[in-house]
PDB file of C-alpha atoms in Angstrom:
ATOM      1  CA  GLN A   1      16.798  11.349 -52.140  1.00 73.00           C
ATOM      2  CA  SER A   2      14.904   9.657 -49.317  1.00 75.00           C
ATOM      3  CA  ALA A   3      11.519   8.089 -49.900  1.00 86.00           C
ATOM      4  CA  LEU A   4       9.917   9.990 -47.013  1.00 95.00           C
ATOM      5  CA  THR A   5      10.279  13.769 -46.699  1.00 96.00           C
ATOM      6  CA  GLN A   6      11.310  15.369 -43.417  1.00 97.00           C
ATOM      7  CA  PRO A   7      12.465  18.922 -42.686  1.00 97.00           C
ATOM      8  CA  ALA A   8      16.255  19.048 -42.492  1.00 96.00           C
ATOM      9  CA  SER A   9      16.274  20.866 -39.194  1.00 97.00           C
ATOM     10  CA  VAL A  10      14.049  22.137 -36.419  1.00 98.00           C
ATOM     11  CA  SER A  11      14.826  24.010 -33.227  1.00 96.00           C
ATOM     12  CA  GLY A  12      13.131  24.906 -29.990  1.00 96.00           C
ATOM     13  CA  SER A  13      13.777  26.289 -26.541  1.00 96.00           C
ATOM     14  CA  PRO A  14      13.872  24.137 -23.409  1.00 96.00           C
ATOM     15  CA  GLY A  15      10.430  23.451 -22.035  1.00 96.00           C
ATOM     16  CA  LEU A  16       8.636  24.178 -25.275  1.00 96.00           C
ATOM     17  CA  SER A  17       7.291  21.780 -27.934  1.00 97.00           C
ATOM     18  CA  ILE A  18       8.275  20.995 -31.494  1.00 97.00           C
ATOM     19  CA  THR A  19       6.727  18.896 -34.232  1.00 98.00           C
ATOM     20  CA  ILE A  20       8.557  17.061 -36.993  1.00 98.00           C
ATOM     21  CA  SER A  21       6.630  16.072 -40.107  1.00 98.00           C
ATOM     22  CA  CYS A  22       7.158  13.050 -42.332  1.00 98.00           C
ATOM     23  CA  THR A  23       5.464  13.028 -45.733  1.00 97.00           C
ATOM     24  CA  GLY A  24       5.109   9.961 -47.896  1.00 96.00           C
ATOM     25  CA  THR A  25       2.546   8.522 -50.252  1.00 94.00           C
ATOM     26  CA  SER A  26      -0.460   6.231 -50.231  1.00 93.00           C
ATOM     27  CA  SER A  27       1.988   3.337 -50.770  1.00 92.00           C
ATOM     28  CA  ASP A  28       3.648   3.866 -47.408  1.00 94.00           C
ATOM     29  CA  VAL A  29       2.646   6.426 -44.754  1.00 96.00           C
ATOM     30  CA  GLY A  30      -0.895   6.862 -46.067  1.00 95.00           C
ATOM     31  CA  GLY A  31      -1.501   3.196 -46.717  1.00 93.00           C
ATOM     32  CA  TYR A  32      -0.407   1.627 -43.451  1.00 93.00           C
ATOM     33  CA  ASN A  33      -0.515   2.455 -39.760  1.00 95.00           C
ATOM     34  CA  TYR A  34       3.085   1.293 -39.573  1.00 95.00           C
ATOM     35  CA  VAL A  35       4.952   4.586 -39.138  1.00 97.00           C
ATOM     36  CA  SER A  36       7.787   4.556 -36.620  1.00 98.00           C
ATOM     37  CA  TRP A  37      10.141   7.230 -35.305  1.00 98.00           C
ATOM     38  CA  TYR A  38      13.761   6.873 -34.195  1.00 98.00           C
ATOM     39  CA  GLN A  39      16.138   9.064 -32.217  1.00 98.00           C
ATOM     40  CA  HIS A  40      19.796   8.912 -33.131  1.00 96.00           C
ATOM     41  CA  HIS A  41      22.643  10.446 -31.182  1.00 94.00           C
ATOM     42  CA  PRO A  42      25.951  10.323 -33.125  1.00 89.00           C
ATOM     43  CA  GLY A  43      28.008   7.297 -32.243  1.00 89.00           C
ATOM     44  CA  LYS A  44      25.128   5.517 -30.559  1.00 93.00           C
ATOM     45  CA  ALA A  45      22.579   2.996 -31.731  1.00 93.00           C
ATOM     46  CA  PRO A  46      19.308   4.459 -33.031  1.00 94.00           C
ATOM     47  CA  ARG A  47      16.446   4.139 -30.564  1.00 97.00           C
ATOM     48  CA  VAL A  48      12.749   3.666 -31.342  1.00 97.00           C
ATOM     49  CA  LEU A  49      10.490   6.342 -29.873  1.00 98.00           C
ATOM     50  CA  ILE A  50       7.158   5.641 -31.557  1.00 98.00           C
ATOM     51  CA  TYR A  51       5.827   2.638 -33.469  1.00 97.00           C
ATOM     52  CA  ASP A  52       2.630   2.039 -35.430  1.00 96.00           C
ATOM     53  CA  VAL A  53       1.975   5.801 -35.682  1.00 97.00           C
ATOM     54  CA  SER A  54       1.321   6.581 -32.037  1.00 97.00           C
ATOM     55  CA  ASN A  55       2.506   3.782 -29.737  1.00 97.00           C
ATOM     56  CA  ARG A  56       5.367   4.274 -27.295  1.00 97.00           C
ATOM     57  CA  PRO A  57       7.595   1.355 -26.296  1.00 95.00           C
ATOM     58  CA  SER A  58       8.055   0.880 -22.591  1.00 94.00           C
ATOM     59  CA  GLY A  59      10.731   3.154 -21.228  1.00 95.00           C
ATOM     60  CA  VAL A  60      10.123   5.979 -23.719  1.00 97.00           C
ATOM     61  CA  SER A  61       9.044   9.241 -22.128  1.00 96.00           C
ATOM     62  CA  ASN A  62       5.454  10.394 -22.671  1.00 96.00           C
ATOM     63  CA  ARG A  63       6.958  13.683 -23.876  1.00 97.00           C
ATOM     64  CA  PHE A  64       7.197  11.925 -27.254  1.00 98.00           C
ATOM     65  CA  SER A  65       3.970  11.430 -29.211  1.00 98.00           C
ATOM     66  CA  GLY A  66       3.040  10.513 -32.755  1.00 98.00           C
ATOM     67  CA  SER A  67       0.121  11.027 -35.098  1.00 97.00           C
ATOM     68  CA  LYS A  68      -0.829  10.718 -38.738  1.00 98.00           C
ATOM     69  CA  SER A  69      -3.141  12.461 -41.183  1.00 97.00           C
ATOM     70  CA  GLY A  70      -3.339  11.201 -44.730  1.00 97.00           C
ATOM     71  CA  ASN A  71       0.145  10.789 -46.166  1.00 97.00           C
ATOM     72  CA  THR A  72       1.843  12.816 -43.416  1.00 98.00           C
ATOM     73  CA  ALA A  73       2.942  11.559 -40.020  1.00 98.00           C
ATOM     74  CA  SER A  74       4.163  13.755 -37.181  1.00 98.00           C
ATOM     75  CA  LEU A  75       6.352  13.419 -34.120  1.00 98.00           C
ATOM     76  CA  THR A  76       5.798  15.908 -31.299  1.00 98.00           C
ATOM     77  CA  ILE A  77       8.295  16.396 -28.504  1.00 98.00           C
ATOM     78  CA  SER A  78       6.975  18.375 -25.584  1.00 97.00           C
ATOM     79  CA  GLY A  79       8.899  19.878 -22.681  1.00 97.00           C
ATOM     80  CA  LEU A  80      12.113  20.017 -24.717  1.00 97.00           C
ATOM     81  CA  GLN A  81      15.267  19.033 -22.861  1.00 97.00           C
ATOM     82  CA  ALA A  82      18.920  19.449 -23.806  1.00 96.00           C
ATOM     83  CA  GLU A  83      19.255  15.669 -24.124  1.00 96.00           C
ATOM     84  CA  ASP A  84      16.637  15.689 -26.905  1.00 97.00           C
ATOM     85  CA  GLU A  85      19.157  17.287 -29.253  1.00 97.00           C
ATOM     86  CA  ALA A  86      19.675  14.536 -31.841  1.00 97.00           C
ATOM     87  CA  GLU A  87      18.733  13.392 -35.334  1.00 97.00           C
ATOM     88  CA  TYR A  88      15.189  12.045 -35.761  1.00 98.00           C
ATOM     89  CA  TYR A  89      14.081   9.653 -38.488  1.00 98.00           C
ATOM     90  CA  CYS A  90      10.682   8.421 -39.561  1.00 98.00           C
ATOM     91  CA  SER A  91      10.113   5.087 -41.232  1.00 97.00           C
ATOM     92  CA  SER A  92       7.176   3.303 -42.787  1.00 96.00           C
ATOM     93  CA  TYR A  93       6.351  -0.176 -43.922  1.00 93.00           C
ATOM     94  CA  THR A  94       5.493  -0.039 -47.609  1.00 90.00           C
ATOM     95  CA  SER A  95       3.768  -1.875 -50.410  1.00 83.00           C
ATOM     96  CA  ARG A  96       6.579  -0.974 -52.809  1.00 78.00           C
ATOM     97  CA  SER A  97       9.220  -3.425 -54.044  1.00 81.00           C
ATOM     98  CA  ILE A  98      11.018  -2.999 -50.698  1.00 86.00           C
ATOM     99  CA  PRO A  99       9.346  -3.436 -47.307  1.00 90.00           C
ATOM    100  CA  TRP A 100      10.803  -0.428 -45.487  1.00 93.00           C
ATOM    101  CA  VAL A 101      11.456   3.226 -46.274  1.00 94.00           C
ATOM    102  CA  PHE A 102      13.018   5.989 -44.190  1.00 96.00           C
ATOM    103  CA  GLY A 103      12.965   9.737 -44.122  1.00 96.00           C
ATOM    104  CA  GLY A 104      16.066  11.819 -44.639  1.00 95.00           C
ATOM    105  CA  GLY A 105      16.278  12.760 -40.981  1.00 96.00           C
ATOM    106  CA  THR A 106      15.658  15.961 -39.007  1.00 97.00           C
ATOM    107  CA  LYS A 107      18.322  17.573 -36.849  1.00 97.00           C
ATOM    108  CA  LEU A 108      16.789  18.907 -33.643  1.00 98.00           C
ATOM    109  CA  THR A 109      18.621  21.744 -31.941  1.00 97.00           C
ATOM    110  CA  VAL A 110      17.618  22.708 -28.412  1.00 96.00           C
ATOM    111  CA  LEU A 111      18.418  26.399 -28.110  1.00 92.00           C
TER     112      LEU A 111
ATOM    113  CA  GLU B   1      20.805  -7.342 -21.918  1.00 95.00           C
ATOM    114  CA  GLU B   2      19.642  -7.489 -25.525  1.00 96.00           C
ATOM    115  CA  GLN B   3      22.432  -6.384 -27.834  1.00 97.00           C
ATOM    116  CA  LEU B   4      23.552  -6.248 -31.448  1.00 97.00           C
ATOM    117  CA  VAL B   5      27.225  -5.691 -32.254  1.00 97.00           C
ATOM    118  CA  GLU B   6      28.394  -5.174 -35.837  1.00 98.00           C
ATOM    119  CA  SER B   7      31.899  -5.788 -37.156  1.00 98.00           C
ATOM    120  CA  GLY B   8      33.776  -6.357 -40.385  1.00 98.00           C
ATOM    121  CA  GLY B   9      33.795  -2.886 -41.890  1.00 97.00           C
ATOM    122  CA  GLY B  10      36.883  -1.251 -43.301  1.00 97.00           C
ATOM    123  CA  LEU B  11      38.519   0.566 -46.178  1.00 98.00           C
ATOM    124  CA  VAL B  12      38.200  -1.211 -49.515  1.00 98.00           C
ATOM    125  CA  GLN B  13      38.833  -0.274 -53.125  1.00 97.00           C
ATOM    126  CA  PRO B  14      36.018  -0.013 -55.668  1.00 97.00           C
ATOM    127  CA  GLY B  15      35.135  -3.495 -56.860  1.00 97.00           C
ATOM    128  CA  GLY B  16      36.268  -5.058 -53.607  1.00 97.00           C
ATOM    129  CA  SER B  17      34.401  -7.179 -51.082  1.00 98.00           C
ATOM    130  CA  LEU B  18      33.773  -7.371 -47.362  1.00 98.00           C
ATOM    131  CA  ARG B  19      31.772  -9.582 -45.032  1.00 98.00           C
ATOM    132  CA  LEU B  20      29.893  -7.682 -42.356  1.00 98.00           C
ATOM    133  CA  SER B  21      28.836  -9.505 -39.210  1.00 98.00           C
ATOM    134  CA  CYS B  22      26.309  -8.786 -36.489  1.00 98.00           C
ATOM    135  CA  ALA B  23      26.511 -10.689 -33.210  1.00 98.00           C
ATOM    136  CA  ALA B  24      23.212 -10.926 -31.333  1.00 98.00           C
ATOM    137  CA  SER B  25      22.901 -11.623 -27.630  1.00 98.00           C
ATOM    138  CA  GLY B  26      20.320 -11.535 -24.864  1.00 97.00           C
ATOM    139  CA  PHE B  27      17.327 -12.641 -26.950  1.00 97.00           C
ATOM    140  CA  LEU B  28      16.029 -15.526 -29.057  1.00 97.00           C
ATOM    141  CA  PHE B  29      17.727 -14.545 -32.314  1.00 98.00           C
ATOM    142  CA  HIS B  30      16.113 -17.308 -34.367  1.00 98.00           C
ATOM    143  CA  THR B  31      12.604 -15.918 -33.723  1.00 97.00           C
ATOM    144  CA  TYR B  32      13.134 -12.552 -35.404  1.00 97.00           C
ATOM    145  CA  TRP B  33      13.372 -11.115 -38.901  1.00 96.00           C
ATOM    146  CA  MET B  34      16.615  -9.142 -39.143  1.00 98.00           C
ATOM    147  CA  SER B  35      17.655  -6.204 -41.313  1.00 98.00           C
ATOM    148  CA  TRP B  36      20.679  -4.269 -42.456  1.00 98.00           C
ATOM    149  CA  VAL B  37      20.242  -0.496 -42.647  1.00 97.00           C
ATOM    150  CA  ARG B  38      22.930   1.947 -43.781  1.00 97.00           C
ATOM    151  CA  GLN B  39      23.682   5.637 -43.471  1.00 95.00           C
ATOM    152  CA  ALA B  40      25.937   7.315 -46.009  1.00 95.00           C
ATOM    153  CA  PRO B  41      27.925  10.357 -44.845  1.00 93.00           C
ATOM    154  CA  GLY B  42      25.602  13.332 -44.486  1.00 90.00           C
ATOM    155  CA  LYS B  43      22.603  11.295 -45.614  1.00 91.00           C
ATOM    156  CA  GLY B  44      19.601   9.647 -43.982  1.00 91.00           C
ATOM    157  CA  LEU B  45      18.983   6.024 -43.160  1.00 93.00           C
ATOM    158  CA  GLU B  46      18.459   3.575 -46.015  1.00 95.00           C
ATOM    159  CA  TRP B  47      17.096   0.059 -45.585  1.00 95.00           C
ATOM    160  CA  VAL B  48      19.381  -2.406 -47.391  1.00 97.00           C
ATOM    161  CA  ALA B  49      18.157  -5.973 -46.863  1.00 97.00           C
ATOM    162  CA  ASP B  50      16.303  -8.282 -44.533  1.00 96.00           C
ATOM    163  CA  ILE B  51      15.949 -11.978 -43.856  1.00 97.00           C
ATOM    164  CA  LYS B  52      13.249 -14.174 -42.378  1.00 96.00           C
ATOM    165  CA  GLN B  53      13.776 -16.168 -39.205  1.00 97.00           C
ATOM    166  CA  ASP B  54      14.757 -19.384 -41.003  1.00 96.00           C
ATOM    167  CA  GLY B  55      16.554 -17.665 -43.899  1.00 96.00           C
ATOM    168  CA  SER B  56      13.942 -18.800 -46.431  1.00 96.00           C
ATOM    169  CA  GLU B  57      13.020 -15.260 -47.512  1.00 95.00           C
ATOM    170  CA  LYS B  58      15.420 -12.454 -48.301  1.00 95.00           C
ATOM    171  CA  TYR B  59      14.733  -8.997 -49.693  1.00 94.00           C
ATOM    172  CA  TYR B  60      17.048  -6.293 -51.002  1.00 96.00           C
ATOM    173  CA  VAL B  61      16.928  -2.663 -52.067  1.00 94.00           C
ATOM    174  CA  ASP B  62      17.359  -2.404 -55.829  1.00 93.00           C
ATOM    175  CA  SER B  63      20.753  -0.673 -55.636  1.00 95.00           C
ATOM    176  CA  VAL B  64      22.420  -3.668 -53.953  1.00 97.00           C
ATOM    177  CA  ARG B  65      20.504  -6.611 -55.410  1.00 96.00           C
ATOM    178  CA  GLY B  66      22.928  -9.008 -57.087  1.00 97.00           C
ATOM    179  CA  ARG B  67      25.945  -7.539 -55.254  1.00 98.00           C
ATOM    180  CA  PHE B  68      25.027  -7.990 -51.582  1.00 98.00           C
ATOM    181  CA  THR B  69      23.912 -11.209 -49.886  1.00 98.00           C
ATOM    182  CA  ILE B  70      22.265 -11.369 -46.480  1.00 98.00           C
ATOM    183  CA  SER B  71      22.505 -14.549 -44.429  1.00 98.00           C
ATOM    184  CA  ARG B  72      22.237 -15.758 -40.866  1.00 98.00           C
ATOM    185  CA  ASP B  73      23.537 -18.467 -38.552  1.00 98.00           C
ATOM    186  CA  ASN B  74      20.893 -19.129 -35.945  1.00 98.00           C
ATOM    187  CA  SER B  75      23.063 -21.599 -34.052  1.00 97.00           C
ATOM    188  CA  GLY B  76      25.696 -18.891 -33.675  1.00 97.00           C
ATOM    189  CA  ASN B  77      23.258 -15.999 -33.187  1.00 98.00           C
ATOM    190  CA  SER B  78      24.812 -14.083 -36.058  1.00 98.00           C
ATOM    191  CA  LEU B  79      23.658 -12.050 -39.045  1.00 98.00           C
ATOM    192  CA  TYR B  80      25.857 -11.431 -42.061  1.00 98.00           C
ATOM    193  CA  LEU B  81      26.038  -9.192 -45.103  1.00 98.00           C
ATOM    194  CA  GLN B  82      28.407 -10.191 -47.873  1.00 98.00           C
ATOM    195  CA  VAL B  83      29.093  -7.049 -49.884  1.00 98.00           C
ATOM    196  CA  ASN B  84      30.687  -7.544 -53.291  1.00 98.00           C
ATOM    197  CA  SER B  85      31.480  -5.302 -56.264  1.00 98.00           C
ATOM    198  CA  LEU B  86      31.581  -2.345 -53.928  1.00 98.00           C
ATOM    199  CA  ARG B  87      31.037   1.150 -55.276  1.00 98.00           C
ATOM    200  CA  VAL B  88      32.003   4.527 -53.868  1.00 97.00           C
ATOM    201  CA  GLU B  89      28.309   5.147 -53.182  1.00 97.00           C
ATOM    202  CA  ASP B  90      28.213   2.115 -50.851  1.00 98.00           C
ATOM    203  CA  THR B  91      30.336   4.061 -48.365  1.00 98.00           C
ATOM    204  CA  ALA B  92      28.238   4.165 -45.214  1.00 98.00           C
ATOM    205  CA  LEU B  93      27.799   3.144 -41.618  1.00 97.00           C
ATOM    206  CA  TYR B  94      26.022  -0.224 -41.733  1.00 98.00           C
ATOM    207  CA  TYR B  95      23.640  -1.088 -38.889  1.00 98.00           C
ATOM    208  CA  CYS B  96      21.945  -4.354 -38.131  1.00 98.00           C
ATOM    209  CA  ALA B  97      18.469  -4.047 -36.690  1.00 98.00           C
ATOM    210  CA  ARG B  98      15.850  -6.386 -35.272  1.00 98.00           C
ATOM    211  CA  GLU B  99      12.375  -6.239 -36.785  1.00 95.00           C
ATOM    212  CA  ARG B 100       9.146  -6.530 -34.871  1.00 92.00           C
ATOM    213  CA  ARG B 101       6.418  -7.989 -37.103  1.00 89.00           C
ATOM    214  CA  LEU B 102       3.707  -9.671 -35.023  1.00 82.00           C
ATOM    215  CA  GLY B 103       0.840  -7.239 -35.618  1.00 83.00           C
ATOM    216  CA  VAL B 104       3.319  -4.360 -35.658  1.00 86.00           C
ATOM    217  CA  ARG B 105       6.054  -3.139 -37.960  1.00 87.00           C
ATOM    218  CA  TYR B 106       9.187  -1.431 -36.620  1.00 94.00           C
ATOM    219  CA  PHE B 107      12.831  -1.867 -35.670  1.00 96.00           C
ATOM    220  CA  ASP B 108      13.127  -2.277 -31.922  1.00 95.00           C
ATOM    221  CA  LEU B 109      16.827  -2.990 -31.452  1.00 97.00           C
ATOM    222  CA  TRP B 110      19.826  -1.571 -33.291  1.00 97.00           C
ATOM    223  CA  GLY B 111      23.573  -1.921 -33.138  1.00 96.00           C
ATOM    224  CA  ARG B 112      26.066   0.925 -33.253  1.00 96.00           C
ATOM    225  CA  GLY B 113      27.137   0.145 -36.793  1.00 97.00           C
ATOM    226  CA  THR B 114      30.274  -0.759 -38.707  1.00 98.00           C
ATOM    227  CA  LEU B 115      31.837   1.660 -41.178  1.00 98.00           C
ATOM    228  CA  VAL B 116      32.459   0.692 -44.781  1.00 98.00           C
ATOM    229  CA  THR B 117      34.585   3.097 -46.807  1.00 98.00           C
ATOM    230  CA  VAL B 118      34.963   2.478 -50.541  1.00 98.00           C
ATOM    231  CA  SER B 119      37.768   4.539 -52.013  1.00 96.00           C
ATOM    232  CA  SER B 120      40.747   4.190 -54.295  1.00 94.00           C
TER     233      SER B 120
END
């Protein structure tokens, strides 16, 4: 069981928007502005989309955005494209006995 | 081009050992914290261990502490994970990842992983 809770799957039609949630506790998501989001296509290296809740690394499309409220962070993908179909993971720095925790992943299907 | 390439995975019996390697290129390896992250079949990502730039600090997830050892060779731009006393539940794709820590906290570079299968 993953430390952070994500929906197992989400789907959306091309051009529309979806939001993926990531729920933790006050020891991780709620306690730090260190939530990051990763896109993972099978067989490829994971790729960071969002860091520190809402920051986009250079080269990442502005269709990807992040936010946080309390113990829940969210990733929104707007203007869905076929290439967005992938697994998405959230992660947070944490004050627990380990420095990093991940969510269980969300499979995005573009209809 | 910045790159991480893992190797050393394979099929091993329960109780066996492997040494996973991660070759870094295209960046100043010795200036970064580095991590190992794994993904068991059908499961999410799980952080396994990390190591400070000079190797003076190392941290592990509870399930591997005492069995796995993370190390690095800054002169050879390589990260290692010695995995001993392997269990079936250690079966996973093992990724190495670069940490960003200066005022931020995230993994900004990943490899494609090396597969460890523990089975009799």
